Amino acid sequence: MSVRETKINKEILKNLCYTDLVYTRINKKLGVELSKMEIELLICDIVKDNSSTVIKKGKNYYIKNIKKHIQVTVNSNNYRVITADKIL
């Protein structure tokens, strides 16, 4: 992970925010039933993980974690979590 990626990860972590709708969306897409707190911890763990890759594409950050098989999408303007998807 480069210094630039580390800086981006810290910025994302500091500003992450969630809507009520996103908790339902994440549970549905990942096929789980996690509480709001568990989802927030999962997202934070993924962003903090050194093996996660962060790609900015358009107006979103895509944070991919191969170990957990999850990709998180975050709006790059307001740092709102949009969704989390399973990856193979």
Short mmCIF file of C-alpha atoms in Angstrom, two decimals:
data_model
loop_
_atom_site.label_atom_id
_atom_site.label_comp_id
_atom_site.label_asym_id
_atom_site.label_seq_id
_atom_site.Cartn_x
_atom_site.Cartn_y
_atom_site.Cartn_z
CA MET A 1 0.00 0.00 0.00
CA SER A 2 1.41 3.36 -0.99
CA VAL A 3 1.61 6.47 1.20
CA ARG A 4 -1.11 8.03 -0.95
CA GLU A 5 -3.44 5.05 -0.38
CA THR A 6 -2.80 5.19 3.36
CA LYS A 7 -3.73 8.88 3.38
CA ILE A 8 -6.91 8.16 1.41
CA ASN A 9 -7.84 5.30 3.77
CA LYS A 10 -7.44 7.58 6.81
CA GLU A 11 -9.56 10.26 5.14
CA ILE A 12 -12.27 7.71 4.31
CA LEU A 13 -12.24 6.27 7.85
CA LYS A 14 -12.47 9.70 9.44
CA ASN A 15 -15.49 10.71 7.35
CA LEU A 16 -17.47 7.51 6.75
CA CYS A 17 -21.22 7.94 7.09
CA TYR A 18 -24.21 5.68 6.58
CA THR A 19 -27.89 5.99 5.71
CA ASP A 20 -30.57 3.73 7.19
CA LEU A 21 -31.14 2.26 3.73
CA VAL A 22 -27.51 1.17 3.31
CA TYR A 23 -27.62 -1.21 6.31
CA THR A 24 -30.51 -3.10 4.71
CA ARG A 25 -28.80 -3.06 1.32
CA ILE A 26 -25.52 -4.44 2.73
CA ASN A 27 -27.28 -7.23 4.63
CA LYS A 28 -29.20 -8.20 1.49
CA LYS A 29 -26.23 -8.09 -0.88
CA LEU A 30 -23.92 -10.00 1.47
CA GLY A 31 -26.63 -12.46 2.50
CA VAL A 32 -26.18 -11.74 6.22
CA GLU A 33 -28.17 -10.25 9.09
CA LEU A 34 -25.75 -7.95 10.86
CA SER A 35 -26.65 -5.12 13.22
CA LYS A 36 -25.81 -1.53 12.31
CA MET A 37 -22.79 -1.64 14.64
CA GLU A 38 -21.55 -4.92 13.13
CA ILE A 39 -21.82 -3.50 9.61
CA GLU A 40 -19.92 -0.36 10.62
CA LEU A 41 -17.18 -2.47 12.22
CA LEU A 42 -16.96 -4.67 9.11
CA ILE A 43 -16.63 -1.63 6.82
CA CYS A 44 -14.01 -0.03 9.09
CA ASP A 45 -12.02 -3.29 9.21
CA ILE A 46 -12.03 -3.48 5.43
CA VAL A 47 -10.90 0.14 5.01
CA LYS A 48 -8.15 -0.28 7.66
CA ASP A 49 -6.86 -3.60 6.31
CA ASN A 50 -3.47 -3.21 4.60
CA SER A 51 -4.41 -5.84 2.03
CA SER A 52 -7.41 -3.79 0.84
CA THR A 53 -7.02 -1.89 -2.40
CA VAL A 54 -8.62 1.51 -2.98
CA ILE A 55 -9.50 2.65 -6.47
CA LYS A 56 -11.17 5.95 -7.26
CA LYS A 57 -13.34 5.62 -10.33
CA GLY A 58 -15.60 8.51 -11.24
CA LYS A 59 -17.25 9.85 -8.10
CA ASN A 60 -16.74 6.70 -6.00
CA TYR A 61 -14.04 4.86 -4.09
CA TYR A 62 -14.04 1.10 -4.52
CA ILE A 63 -12.35 -0.62 -1.58
CA LYS A 64 -11.69 -4.27 -2.38
CA ASN A 65 -10.67 -6.82 0.23
CA ILE A 66 -9.79 -10.20 -1.28
CA LYS A 67 -9.45 -11.96 2.12
CA LYS A 68 -13.03 -11.11 3.13
CA HIS A 69 -14.33 -11.35 -0.48
CA ILE A 70 -16.03 -7.96 -0.17
CA GLN A 71 -15.91 -4.73 -2.15
CA VAL A 72 -17.24 -1.57 -0.50
CA THR A 73 -18.38 1.41 -2.56
CA VAL A 74 -18.05 4.85 -0.96
CA ASN A 75 -19.03 8.22 -2.46
CA SER A 76 -15.82 10.26 -2.78
CA ASN A 77 -17.55 13.60 -2.22
CA ASN A 78 -19.39 12.94 1.05
CA TYR A 79 -17.84 9.59 2.13
CA ARG A 80 -21.27 7.98 2.37
CA VAL A 81 -21.20 4.20 2.09
CA ILE A 82 -23.24 3.21 -0.95
CA THR A 83 -23.06 -0.57 -0.85
CA ALA A 84 -20.94 -3.66 -0.24
CA ASP A 85 -20.76 -6.54 -2.69
CA LYS A 86 -19.47 -10.09 -2.54
CA ILE A 87 -16.51 -10.72 -4.83
CA LEU A 88 -14.98 -14.02 -5.92
#
